[in-house]
Coordinates of C-alpha atoms in Angstrom, one line a residue:
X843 CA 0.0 0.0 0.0
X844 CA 0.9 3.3 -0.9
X845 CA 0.0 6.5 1.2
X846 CA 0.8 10.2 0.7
X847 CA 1.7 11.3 4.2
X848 CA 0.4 14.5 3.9
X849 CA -3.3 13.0 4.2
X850 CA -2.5 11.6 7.7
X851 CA -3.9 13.7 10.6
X852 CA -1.7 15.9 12.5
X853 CA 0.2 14.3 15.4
X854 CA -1.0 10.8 14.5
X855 CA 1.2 7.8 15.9
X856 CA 2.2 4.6 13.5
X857 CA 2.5 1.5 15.2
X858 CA 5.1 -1.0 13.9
X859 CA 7.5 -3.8 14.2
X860 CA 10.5 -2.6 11.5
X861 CA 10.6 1.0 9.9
X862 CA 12.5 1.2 7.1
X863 CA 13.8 4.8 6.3
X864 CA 14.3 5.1 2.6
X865 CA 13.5 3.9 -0.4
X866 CA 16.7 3.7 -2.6
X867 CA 18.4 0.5 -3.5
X868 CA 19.1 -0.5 0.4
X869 CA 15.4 0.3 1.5
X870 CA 14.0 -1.7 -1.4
X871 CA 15.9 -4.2 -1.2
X872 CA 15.0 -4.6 2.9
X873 CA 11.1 -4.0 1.9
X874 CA 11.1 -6.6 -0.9
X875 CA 13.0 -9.4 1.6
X876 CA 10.5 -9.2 4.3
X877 CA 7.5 -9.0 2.1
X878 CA 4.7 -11.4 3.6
X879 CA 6.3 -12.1 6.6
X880 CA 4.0 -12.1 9.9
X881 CA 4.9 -8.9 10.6
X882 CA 3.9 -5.2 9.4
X883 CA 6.6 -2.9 8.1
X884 CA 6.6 1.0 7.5
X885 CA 8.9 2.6 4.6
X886 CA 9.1 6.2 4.8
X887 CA 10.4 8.0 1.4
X888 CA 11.5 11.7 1.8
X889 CA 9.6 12.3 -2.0
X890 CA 7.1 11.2 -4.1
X891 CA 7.1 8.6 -7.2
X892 CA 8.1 11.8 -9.4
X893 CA 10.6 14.0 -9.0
X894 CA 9.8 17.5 -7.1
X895 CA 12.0 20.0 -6.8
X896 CA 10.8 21.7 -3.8
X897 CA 11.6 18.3 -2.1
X898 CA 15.2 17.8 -4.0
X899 CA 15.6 21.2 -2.2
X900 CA 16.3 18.9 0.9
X901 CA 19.2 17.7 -0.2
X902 CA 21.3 21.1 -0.3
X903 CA 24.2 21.7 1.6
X904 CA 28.1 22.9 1.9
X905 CA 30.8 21.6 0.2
X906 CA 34.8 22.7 0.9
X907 CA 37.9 22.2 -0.3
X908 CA 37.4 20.3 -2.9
X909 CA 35.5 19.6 -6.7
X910 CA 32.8 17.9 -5.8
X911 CA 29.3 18.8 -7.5
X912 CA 26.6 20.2 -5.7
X913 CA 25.0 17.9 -3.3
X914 CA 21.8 17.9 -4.9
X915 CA 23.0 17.0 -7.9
X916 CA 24.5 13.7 -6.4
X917 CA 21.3 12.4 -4.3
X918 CA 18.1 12.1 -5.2
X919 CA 14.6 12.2 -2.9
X920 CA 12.0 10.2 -4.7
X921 CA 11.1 7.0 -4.6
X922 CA 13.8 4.8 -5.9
X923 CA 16.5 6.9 -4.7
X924 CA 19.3 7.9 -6.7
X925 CA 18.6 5.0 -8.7
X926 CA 16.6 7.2 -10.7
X927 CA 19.7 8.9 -11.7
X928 CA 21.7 6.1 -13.6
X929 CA 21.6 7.0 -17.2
X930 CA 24.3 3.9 -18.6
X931 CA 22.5 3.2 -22.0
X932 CA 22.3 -0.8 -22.2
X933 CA 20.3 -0.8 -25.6
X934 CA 16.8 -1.4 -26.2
X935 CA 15.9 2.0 -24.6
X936 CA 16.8 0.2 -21.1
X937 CA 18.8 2.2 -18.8
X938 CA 21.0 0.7 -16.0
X939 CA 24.0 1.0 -14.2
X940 CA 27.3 -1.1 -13.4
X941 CA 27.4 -3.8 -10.9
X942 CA 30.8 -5.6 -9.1
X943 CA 31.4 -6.9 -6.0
X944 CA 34.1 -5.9 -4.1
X945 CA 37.1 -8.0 -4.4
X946 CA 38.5 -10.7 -1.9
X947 CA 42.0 -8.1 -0.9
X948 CA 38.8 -5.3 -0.4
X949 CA 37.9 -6.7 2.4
X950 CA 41.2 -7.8 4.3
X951 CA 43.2 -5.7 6.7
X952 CA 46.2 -4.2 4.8
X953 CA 48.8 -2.6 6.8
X954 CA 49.4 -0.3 3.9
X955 CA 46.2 1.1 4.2
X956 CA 45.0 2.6 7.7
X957 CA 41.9 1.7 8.8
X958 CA 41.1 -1.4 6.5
X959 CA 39.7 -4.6 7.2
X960 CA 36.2 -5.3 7.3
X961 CA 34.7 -7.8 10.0
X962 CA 34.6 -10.9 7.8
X963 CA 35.9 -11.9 4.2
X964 CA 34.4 -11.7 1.0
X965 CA 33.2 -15.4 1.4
X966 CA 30.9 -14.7 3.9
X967 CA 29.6 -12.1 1.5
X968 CA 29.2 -14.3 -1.7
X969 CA 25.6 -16.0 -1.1
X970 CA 24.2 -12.6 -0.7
X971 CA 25.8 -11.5 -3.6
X972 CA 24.1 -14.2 -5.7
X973 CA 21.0 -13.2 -4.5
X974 CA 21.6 -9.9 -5.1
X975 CA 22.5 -10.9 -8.8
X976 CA 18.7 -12.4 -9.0
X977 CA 17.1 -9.0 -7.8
X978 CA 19.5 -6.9 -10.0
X979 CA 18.6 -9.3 -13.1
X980 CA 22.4 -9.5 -13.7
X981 CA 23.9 -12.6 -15.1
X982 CA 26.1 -15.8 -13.7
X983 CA 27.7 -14.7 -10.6
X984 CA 31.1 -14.8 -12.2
X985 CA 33.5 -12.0 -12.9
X986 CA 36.4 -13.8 -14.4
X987 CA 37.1 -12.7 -17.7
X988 CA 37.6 -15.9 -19.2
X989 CA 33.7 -16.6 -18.6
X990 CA 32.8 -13.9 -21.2
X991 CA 35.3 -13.5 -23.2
X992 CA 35.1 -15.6 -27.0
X993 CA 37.0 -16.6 -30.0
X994 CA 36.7 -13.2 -31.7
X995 CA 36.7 -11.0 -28.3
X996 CA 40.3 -12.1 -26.4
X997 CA 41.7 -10.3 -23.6
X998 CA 44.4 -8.4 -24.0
X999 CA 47.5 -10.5 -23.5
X1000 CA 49.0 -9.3 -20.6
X1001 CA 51.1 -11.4 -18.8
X1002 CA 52.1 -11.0 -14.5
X1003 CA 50.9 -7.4 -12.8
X1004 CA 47.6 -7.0 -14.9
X1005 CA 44.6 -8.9 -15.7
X1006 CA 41.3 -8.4 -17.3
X1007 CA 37.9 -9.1 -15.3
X1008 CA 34.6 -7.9 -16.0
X1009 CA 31.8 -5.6 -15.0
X1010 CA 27.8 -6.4 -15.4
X1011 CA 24.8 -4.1 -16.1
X1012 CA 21.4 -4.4 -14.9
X1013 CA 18.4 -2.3 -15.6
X1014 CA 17.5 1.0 -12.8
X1015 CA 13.8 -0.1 -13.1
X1016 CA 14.4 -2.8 -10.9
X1017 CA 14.5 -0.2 -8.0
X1018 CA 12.5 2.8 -9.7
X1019 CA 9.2 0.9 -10.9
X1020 CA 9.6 -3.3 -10.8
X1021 CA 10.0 -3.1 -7.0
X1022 CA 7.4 -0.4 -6.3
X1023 CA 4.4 -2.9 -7.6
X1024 CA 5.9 -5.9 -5.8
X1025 CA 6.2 -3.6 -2.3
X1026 CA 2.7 -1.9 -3.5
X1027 CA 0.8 -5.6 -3.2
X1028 CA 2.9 -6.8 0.0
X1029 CA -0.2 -6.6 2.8
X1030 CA 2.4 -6.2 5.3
X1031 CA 4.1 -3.3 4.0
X1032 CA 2.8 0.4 4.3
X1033 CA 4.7 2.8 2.2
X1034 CA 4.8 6.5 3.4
X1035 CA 5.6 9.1 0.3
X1036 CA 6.7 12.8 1.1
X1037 CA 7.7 12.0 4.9
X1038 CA 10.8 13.3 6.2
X1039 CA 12.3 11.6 9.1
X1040 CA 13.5 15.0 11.7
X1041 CA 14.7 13.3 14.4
X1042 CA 15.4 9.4 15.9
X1043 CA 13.6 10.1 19.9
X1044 CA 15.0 7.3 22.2
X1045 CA 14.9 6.7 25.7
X1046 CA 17.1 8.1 28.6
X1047 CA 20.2 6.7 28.3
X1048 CA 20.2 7.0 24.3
X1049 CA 20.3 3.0 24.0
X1050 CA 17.1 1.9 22.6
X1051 CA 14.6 4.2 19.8
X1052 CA 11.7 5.2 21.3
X1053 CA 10.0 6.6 18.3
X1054 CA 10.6 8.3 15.0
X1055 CA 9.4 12.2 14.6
X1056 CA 8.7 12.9 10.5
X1057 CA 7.8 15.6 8.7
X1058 CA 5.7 17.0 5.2
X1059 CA 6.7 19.8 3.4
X1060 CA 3.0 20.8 3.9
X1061 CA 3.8 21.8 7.5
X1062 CA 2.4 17.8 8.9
X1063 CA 4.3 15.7 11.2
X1064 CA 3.4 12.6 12.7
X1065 CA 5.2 10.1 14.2
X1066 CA 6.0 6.1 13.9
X1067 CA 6.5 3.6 16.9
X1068 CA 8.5 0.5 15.8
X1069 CA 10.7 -2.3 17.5
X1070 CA 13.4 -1.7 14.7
X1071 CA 14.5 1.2 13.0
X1072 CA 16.4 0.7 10.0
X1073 CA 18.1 3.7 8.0
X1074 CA 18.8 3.3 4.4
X1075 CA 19.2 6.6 3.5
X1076 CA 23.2 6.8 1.8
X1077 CA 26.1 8.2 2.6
X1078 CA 25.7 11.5 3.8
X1079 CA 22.0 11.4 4.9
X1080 CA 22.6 8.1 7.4
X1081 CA 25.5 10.3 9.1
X1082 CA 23.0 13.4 9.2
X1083 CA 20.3 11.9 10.7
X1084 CA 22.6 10.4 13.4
X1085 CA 24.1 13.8 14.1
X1086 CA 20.7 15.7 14.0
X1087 CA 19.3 13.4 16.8
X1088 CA 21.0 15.2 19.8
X1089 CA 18.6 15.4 22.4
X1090 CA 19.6 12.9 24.7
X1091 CA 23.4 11.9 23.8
X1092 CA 24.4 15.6 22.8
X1093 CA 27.0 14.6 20.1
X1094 CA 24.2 12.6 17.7
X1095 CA 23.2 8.9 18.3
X1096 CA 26.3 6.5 17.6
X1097 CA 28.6 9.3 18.3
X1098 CA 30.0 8.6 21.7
X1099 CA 33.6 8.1 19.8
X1100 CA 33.7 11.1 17.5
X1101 CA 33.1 8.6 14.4
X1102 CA 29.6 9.7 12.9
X1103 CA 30.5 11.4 9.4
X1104 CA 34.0 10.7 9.4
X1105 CA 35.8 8.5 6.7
X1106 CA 33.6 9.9 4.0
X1107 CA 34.9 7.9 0.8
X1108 CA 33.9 8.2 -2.4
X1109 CA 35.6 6.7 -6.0
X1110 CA 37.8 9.2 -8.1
X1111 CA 37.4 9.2 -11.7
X1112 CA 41.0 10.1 -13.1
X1113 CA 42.3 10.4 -16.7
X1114 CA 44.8 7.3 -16.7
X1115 CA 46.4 8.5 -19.8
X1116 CA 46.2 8.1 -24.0
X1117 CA 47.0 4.5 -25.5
X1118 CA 48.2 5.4 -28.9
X1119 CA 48.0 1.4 -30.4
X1120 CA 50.8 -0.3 -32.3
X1121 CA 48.1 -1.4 -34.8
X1122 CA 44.8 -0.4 -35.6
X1123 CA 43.2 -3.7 -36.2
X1124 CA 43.3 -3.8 -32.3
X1125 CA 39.4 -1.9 -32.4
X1126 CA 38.4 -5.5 -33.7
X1127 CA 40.3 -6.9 -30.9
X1128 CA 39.1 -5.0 -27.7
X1129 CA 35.4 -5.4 -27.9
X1130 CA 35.3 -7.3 -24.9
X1131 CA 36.5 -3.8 -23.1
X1132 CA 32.9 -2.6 -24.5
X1133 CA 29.8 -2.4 -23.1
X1134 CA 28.8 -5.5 -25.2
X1135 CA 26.0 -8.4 -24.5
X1136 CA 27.3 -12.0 -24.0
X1137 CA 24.6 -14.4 -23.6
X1138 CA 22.1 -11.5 -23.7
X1139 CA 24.0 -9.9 -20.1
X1140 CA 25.8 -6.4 -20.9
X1141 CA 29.1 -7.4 -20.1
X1142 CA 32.2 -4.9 -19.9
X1143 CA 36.1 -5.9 -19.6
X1144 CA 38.1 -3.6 -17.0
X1145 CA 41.7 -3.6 -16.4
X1146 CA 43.5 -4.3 -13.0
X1147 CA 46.1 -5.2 -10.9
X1148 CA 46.5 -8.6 -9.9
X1149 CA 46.3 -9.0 -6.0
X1150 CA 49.6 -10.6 -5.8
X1151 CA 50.9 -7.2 -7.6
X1152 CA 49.0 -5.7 -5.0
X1153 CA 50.0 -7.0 -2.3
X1154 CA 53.9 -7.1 -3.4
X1155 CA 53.4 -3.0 -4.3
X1156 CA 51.1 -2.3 -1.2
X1157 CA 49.3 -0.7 -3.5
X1158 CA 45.2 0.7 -3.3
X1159 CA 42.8 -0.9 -5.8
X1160 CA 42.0 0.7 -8.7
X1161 CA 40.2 -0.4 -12.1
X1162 CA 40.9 1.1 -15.8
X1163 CA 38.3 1.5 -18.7
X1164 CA 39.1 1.6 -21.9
X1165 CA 37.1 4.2 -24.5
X1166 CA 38.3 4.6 -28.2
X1167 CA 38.7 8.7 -29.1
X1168 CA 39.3 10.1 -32.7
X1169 CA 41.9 11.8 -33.8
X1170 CA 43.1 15.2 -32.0
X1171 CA 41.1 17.4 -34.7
X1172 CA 38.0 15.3 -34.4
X1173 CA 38.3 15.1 -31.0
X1174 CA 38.1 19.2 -30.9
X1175 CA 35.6 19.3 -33.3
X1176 CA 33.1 17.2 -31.2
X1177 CA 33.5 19.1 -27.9
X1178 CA 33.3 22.2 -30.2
X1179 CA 29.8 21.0 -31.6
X1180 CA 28.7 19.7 -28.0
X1181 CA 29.6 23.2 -26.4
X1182 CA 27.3 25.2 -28.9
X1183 CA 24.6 23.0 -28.8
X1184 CA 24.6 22.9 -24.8
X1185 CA 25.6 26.8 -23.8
X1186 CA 24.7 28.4 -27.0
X1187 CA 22.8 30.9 -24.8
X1188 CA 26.2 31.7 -22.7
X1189 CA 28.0 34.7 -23.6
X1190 CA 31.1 33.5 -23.2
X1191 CA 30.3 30.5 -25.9
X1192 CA 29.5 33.2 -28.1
X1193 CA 32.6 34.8 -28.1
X1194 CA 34.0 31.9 -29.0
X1195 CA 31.5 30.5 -32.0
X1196 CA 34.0 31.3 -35.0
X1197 CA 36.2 29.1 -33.1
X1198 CA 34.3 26.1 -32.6
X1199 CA 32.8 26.9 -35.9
X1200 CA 36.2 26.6 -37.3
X1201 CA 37.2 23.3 -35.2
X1202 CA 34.0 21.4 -36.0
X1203 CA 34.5 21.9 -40.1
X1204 CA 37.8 21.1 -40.1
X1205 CA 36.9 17.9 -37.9
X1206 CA 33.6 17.0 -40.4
X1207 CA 35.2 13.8 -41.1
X1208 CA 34.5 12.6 -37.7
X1209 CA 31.3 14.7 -37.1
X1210 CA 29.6 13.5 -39.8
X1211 CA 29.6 9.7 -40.0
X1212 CA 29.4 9.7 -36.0
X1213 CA 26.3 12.0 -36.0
X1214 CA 24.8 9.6 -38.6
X1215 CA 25.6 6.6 -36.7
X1216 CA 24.2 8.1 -33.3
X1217 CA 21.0 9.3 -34.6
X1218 CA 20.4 6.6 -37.0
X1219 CA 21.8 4.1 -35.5
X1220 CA 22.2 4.8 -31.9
X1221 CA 25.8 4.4 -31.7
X1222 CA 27.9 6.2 -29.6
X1223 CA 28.7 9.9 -30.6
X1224 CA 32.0 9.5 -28.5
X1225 CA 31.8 6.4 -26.4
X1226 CA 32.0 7.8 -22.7
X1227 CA 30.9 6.1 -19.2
X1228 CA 27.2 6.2 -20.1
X1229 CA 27.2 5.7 -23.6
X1230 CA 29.2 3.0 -25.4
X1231 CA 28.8 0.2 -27.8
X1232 CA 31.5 1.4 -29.7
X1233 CA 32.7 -2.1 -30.9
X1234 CA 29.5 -2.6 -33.3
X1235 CA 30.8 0.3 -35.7
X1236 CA 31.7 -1.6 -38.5
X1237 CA 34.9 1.3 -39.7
X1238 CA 36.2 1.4 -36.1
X1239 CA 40.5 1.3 -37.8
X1240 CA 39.1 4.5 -39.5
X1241 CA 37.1 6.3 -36.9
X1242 CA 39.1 6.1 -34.2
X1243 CA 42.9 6.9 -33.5
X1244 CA 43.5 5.6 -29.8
X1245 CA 41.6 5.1 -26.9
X1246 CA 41.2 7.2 -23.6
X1247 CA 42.0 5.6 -20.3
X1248 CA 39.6 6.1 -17.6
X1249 CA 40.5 4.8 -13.9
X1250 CA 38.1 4.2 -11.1
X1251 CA 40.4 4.3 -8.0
X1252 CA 40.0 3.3 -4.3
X1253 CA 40.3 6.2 -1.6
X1254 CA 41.9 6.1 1.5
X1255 CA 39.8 6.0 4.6
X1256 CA 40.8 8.9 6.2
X1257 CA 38.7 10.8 9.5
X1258 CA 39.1 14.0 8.4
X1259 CA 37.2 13.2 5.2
X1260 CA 33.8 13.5 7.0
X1261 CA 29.8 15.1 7.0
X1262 CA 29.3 17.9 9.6
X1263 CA 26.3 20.1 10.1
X1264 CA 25.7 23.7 9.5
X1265 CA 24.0 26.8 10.9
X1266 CA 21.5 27.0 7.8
X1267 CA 18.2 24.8 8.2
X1268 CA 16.1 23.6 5.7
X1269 CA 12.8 24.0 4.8
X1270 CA 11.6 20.9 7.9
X1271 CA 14.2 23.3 10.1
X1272 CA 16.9 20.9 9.8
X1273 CA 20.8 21.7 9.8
X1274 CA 22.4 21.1 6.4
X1275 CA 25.5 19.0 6.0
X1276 CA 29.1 20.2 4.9
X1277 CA 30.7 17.7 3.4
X1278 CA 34.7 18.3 4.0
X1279 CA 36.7 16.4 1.5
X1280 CA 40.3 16.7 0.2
X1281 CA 42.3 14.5 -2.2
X1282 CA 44.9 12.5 -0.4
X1283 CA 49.0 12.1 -1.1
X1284 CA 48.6 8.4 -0.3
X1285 CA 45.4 8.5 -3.2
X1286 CA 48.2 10.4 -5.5
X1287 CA 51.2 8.3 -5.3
X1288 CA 48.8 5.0 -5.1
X1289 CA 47.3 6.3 -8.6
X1290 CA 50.9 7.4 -9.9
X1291 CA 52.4 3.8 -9.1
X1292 CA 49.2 2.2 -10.7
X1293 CA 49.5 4.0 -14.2
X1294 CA 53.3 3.6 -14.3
X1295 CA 52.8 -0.5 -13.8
X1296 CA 49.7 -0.2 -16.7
X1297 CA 52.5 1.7 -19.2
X1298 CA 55.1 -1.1 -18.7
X1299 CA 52.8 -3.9 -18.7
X1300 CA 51.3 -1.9 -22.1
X1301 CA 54.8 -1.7 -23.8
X1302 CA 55.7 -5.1 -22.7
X1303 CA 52.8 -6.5 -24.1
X1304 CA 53.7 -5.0 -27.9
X1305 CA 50.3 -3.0 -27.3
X1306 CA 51.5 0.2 -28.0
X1307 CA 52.4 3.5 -26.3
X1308 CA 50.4 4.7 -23.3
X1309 CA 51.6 8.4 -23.1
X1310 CA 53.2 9.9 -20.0
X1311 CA 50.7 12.2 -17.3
X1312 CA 51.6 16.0 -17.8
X1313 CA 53.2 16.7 -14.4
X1314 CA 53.6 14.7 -11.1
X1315 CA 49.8 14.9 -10.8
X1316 CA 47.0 12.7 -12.6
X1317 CA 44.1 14.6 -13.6
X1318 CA 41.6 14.5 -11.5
X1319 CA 38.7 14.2 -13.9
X1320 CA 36.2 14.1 -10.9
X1321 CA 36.7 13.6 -6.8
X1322 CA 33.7 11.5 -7.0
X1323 CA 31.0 9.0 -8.7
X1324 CA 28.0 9.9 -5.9
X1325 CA 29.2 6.8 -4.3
X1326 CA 29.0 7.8 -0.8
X1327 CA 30.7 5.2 1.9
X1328 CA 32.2 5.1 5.3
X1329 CA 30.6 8.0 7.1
X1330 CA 29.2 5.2 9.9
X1331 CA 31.4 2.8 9.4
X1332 CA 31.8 -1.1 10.6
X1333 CA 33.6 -2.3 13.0
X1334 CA 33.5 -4.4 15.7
X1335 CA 35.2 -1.9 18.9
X1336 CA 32.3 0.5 19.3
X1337 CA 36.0 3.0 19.1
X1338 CA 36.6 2.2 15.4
X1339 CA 33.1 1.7 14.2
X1340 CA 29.8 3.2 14.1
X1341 CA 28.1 -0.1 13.5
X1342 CA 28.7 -3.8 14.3
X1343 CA 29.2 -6.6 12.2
X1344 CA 25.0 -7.2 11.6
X1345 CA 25.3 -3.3 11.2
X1346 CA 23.5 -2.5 14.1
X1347 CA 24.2 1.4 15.4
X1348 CA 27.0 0.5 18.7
X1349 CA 25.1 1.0 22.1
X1350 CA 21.4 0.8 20.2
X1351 CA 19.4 -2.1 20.5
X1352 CA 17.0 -1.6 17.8
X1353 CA 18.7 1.1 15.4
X1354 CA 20.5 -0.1 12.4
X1355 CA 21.9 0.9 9.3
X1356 CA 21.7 -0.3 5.3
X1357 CA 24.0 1.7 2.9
X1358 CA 27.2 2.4 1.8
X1359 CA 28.1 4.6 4.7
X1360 CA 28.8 1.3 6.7
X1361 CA 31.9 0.4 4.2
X1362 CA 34.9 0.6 6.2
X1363 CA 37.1 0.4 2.6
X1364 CA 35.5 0.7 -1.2
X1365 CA 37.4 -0.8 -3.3
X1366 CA 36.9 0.3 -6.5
X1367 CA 33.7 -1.3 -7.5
X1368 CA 30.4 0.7 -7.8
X1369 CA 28.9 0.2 -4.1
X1370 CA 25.2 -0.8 -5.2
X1371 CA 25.6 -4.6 -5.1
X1372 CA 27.6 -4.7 -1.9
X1373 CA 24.8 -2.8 -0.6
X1374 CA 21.8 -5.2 -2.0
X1375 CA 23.9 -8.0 -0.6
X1376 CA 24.2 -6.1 2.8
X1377 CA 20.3 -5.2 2.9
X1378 CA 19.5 -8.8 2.3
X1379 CA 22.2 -10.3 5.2
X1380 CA 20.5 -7.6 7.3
X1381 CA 16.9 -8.6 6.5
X1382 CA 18.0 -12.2 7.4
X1383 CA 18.9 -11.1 10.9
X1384 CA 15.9 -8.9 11.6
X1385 CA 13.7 -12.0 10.3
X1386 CA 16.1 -14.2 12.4
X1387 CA 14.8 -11.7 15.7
X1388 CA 11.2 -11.4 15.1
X1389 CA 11.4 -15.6 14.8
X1390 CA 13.1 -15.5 18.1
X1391 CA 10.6 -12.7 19.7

């Protein structure tokens, strides 16, 4: 059942066994696992099932030092969470989004990284992650490259520090409209749209939830009752809420060690260089390095270190992505023509129109066939993150000169990389967040090491040339991929972690927490099935207590 909360009376009281705050990946994901169970359940969802812009207003807040985006522009209040905003074109008018599960050395303490080690091994993961491949619709549970690859689409033939493995795509209306009809005909669940949680009440002593106080835009508040809170609500709004409920313990629930909001993590996206190929027959080589369908799964090849090299370099993990580009002209001529089509309105684009007039004739040669190909054909205009497919143009030798590197890298956990409130409230009177967030030299030289051992392996492998970084710096192409981790993170001492092992909130006997934000390390892999998996272990245990009660 679905309910608009701003219908309920004013002051009313909702009477529960498990709330579930959130209704992104994580909250789904809890909702759909203890559908027709024996006992009722309550998600609350900040928005509505459209997006509203008054309500995205919510998500505003402070960000220093640093290039991240606006933080509105990386969350998303609506039902389905920021789901909603994965825009990876899978073909077939299907949009989706890339799914890996961290890897075996993600989880292990590394004493070249402070503050790693989760609180058990990928292989206590692994059945959840299989189940998490059934409610993603993703393929095999296998990430081994050998699995996908076939006669005419090889791996690239490097031998000792680098090896190929494989990312998988799944469709976003799993979580934005699939899950919302199996939820909406569960008789034990009762979704809540447009209710804000303001603050988690508990008793004296700040060790059990008493009850939840939430909030309408429309000025309404009511309030839930429930034997187990659960918060799915990301990165940066799990730490928030935790902060924001200061009544009784003054520093925000969970934060009797300073730890709420700190180790804020997020994946870099940096430019890992230009691969200018010996040969140009190699386009009808690399198409397993494409977004590509094997056995109807959209499969892509990535590039990484072996663990062994790893381990031996004590080095952070960190995934490469292989995009063909055009030639330098072509390449200028494209940009050129996307910059007037997007900012033709901006004066400063207008100085400038003779000059991208001039770069996009002299690049026509490009232009031309690839504007055919994308509008007729709905090939890539320049294959990028979210548009690829590349390997199904049948001139590739002639349409493309080399291929752009991108690298997905690992970030150190680090406690002043954190979420902290503000003075400005918003509209439900709530502080905003700052997020604080600086680019480490441990992140530098890991990334530095990591493209110097991809140039050797490159040359050694009679690939071709993979052209040296400008500086001592990679190029930072963006701090982050809104993949917000580690601001209440696990551990097992209540002094090094927000949450336990079952990722329930230390000193709290009903209070837990589904997201990212409970990754004490991120690898490199996009977080959302580590989080599915998570959601479902977690659901196991609050159906494994209710048995019990």
């Amino acid at each position: 059942m679905l309910i608009d909360a701003r219908k309920l009376p004013q002051d009313e009281t909702l009477e529960t066994e498990v709330c579930i705050v959130g209704s992104g990946p994580a909250g789904i994901t809890l909702a759909r696992e203890l559908a027709g169970t024996d006992f009722r359940v309550i998600l609350l969802e900040t928005g509505g099932l459209n997006f509203d812009r008054n309500t995205q207003s919510l998500t505003l807040g402070e960000s220093v030092n640093n290039h991240f985006e606006t933080l509105e522009s990386q969350r998303c209040f609506q039902f389905g969470g920021t789901a909603n905003f994965w825009k990876i074109r899978l073909g077939n008018n299907v949009i989706g989004v890339r799914y890996a599960p961290l890897d075996k050395i993600d989880f292990e303490k590394r004493d070249w990284l402070p503050y790693s080690g989760w609180p058990f091994d990928k292989s206590h993961l692994d059945p959840f992650y299989k189940r998490a491949h059934q409610l993603c619709q993703l393929g095999t549970f296998s990430y081994d490259a050998q699995d996908w690859e076939e006669a005419q689409t090889p791996c690239l033939p490097f031998s000792g520090n680098v090896t190929t493995n494989m990312f998988q795509f799944g469709p976003r209306a799993v979580f934005t409209h699939d899950s919302r009809e199996v939820i909406q005909q569960a008789r034990n669940i009762t979704t809540y749209l447009n209710a804000s949680l303001v603050e988690i009440e508990t008793d004296e002593t700040a060790t059990n939830v008493t009850r939840l106080r939430v909030a309408c835009l429309s000025g309404k508040e009511f309030w839930v009752r429930a034997k187990f809170t659960i918060l799915a609500t990301g990165g940066i709004e799990a730490a928030r809420l935790l902060l924001l409920s200061n009544k009784v313990q003054t520093t925000g629930l969970g934060n009797q060690n300073d730890l709420v909001g700190r180790f804020f993590m997020d994946h870099s996206l940096v430019h890992g260089g230009k691969l200018i190929p010996n040969n140009p027959q190699i386009f009808h080589k690399t198409a397993l390095y494409d977004l590509r369908r094997v056995n109807n799964i959209p499969v892509m090849g990535k590039l990484t270190l072996t663990e062994e090299c790893m381990r031996h370099q004590k080095l952070l993990n960190v995934s490469t992505l292989m995009f063909p580009i055009p030639k330098l002209h072509q390449l200028k001529a494209a940009n050129s023509l996307k910059t007037l089509l997007l900012s033709i309105h901006k004066p400063q684009v207008r100085q400038d129109i003779l000059k991208h007039l001039k770069n996009i004739v002299f690049g026509l040669d490009y232009i031309l066939p690839a504007a055919y190909g994308a509008i007729i054909k709905q090939e890539p205009f320049i294959p990028s993150l979210a548009w690829s497919g590349w390997s199904y143009i049948p001139d590739k030798e002639r349409r493309f000169a080399g291929f752009t590197l991108l690298q997905i890298a690992e970030q150190v956990p680090d406690p002043e990389n954190r979420i902290t409130l503000t003075g400005d409230r918003d509209r439900l009177g709530r502080q905003r967040v700052k997020l604080h967030w600086r680019w480490n030299e441990i992140d530098i030289e890991h990334i530095n090491r990591t493209q110097d051992i991809l140039r050797q392996e490159i040359a050694l492998a009679g690939i071709g040339e993979l052209l040296e970084r400008d500086g001592n710096l990679p190029k930072l192409i963006h701090p982050g991929l809104h993949h917000h981790m580690g601001t209440t993170r696990m551990h097992d001492d209540p002094k090094q972690g927000v949450v336990d092992r079952n990722c329930q909130v230390h000193g709290i006997s009903n209070l837990f927490i589904a997201s990212s934000s409970v990754f004490p390390t991120g690898g490199f892999a996009n977080p959302t099935l580590t989080i599915v998996a998570l959601a479902m272990r977690l659901a196991d245990h609050i159906k494994n207590i209710m048995a019990v009660n």
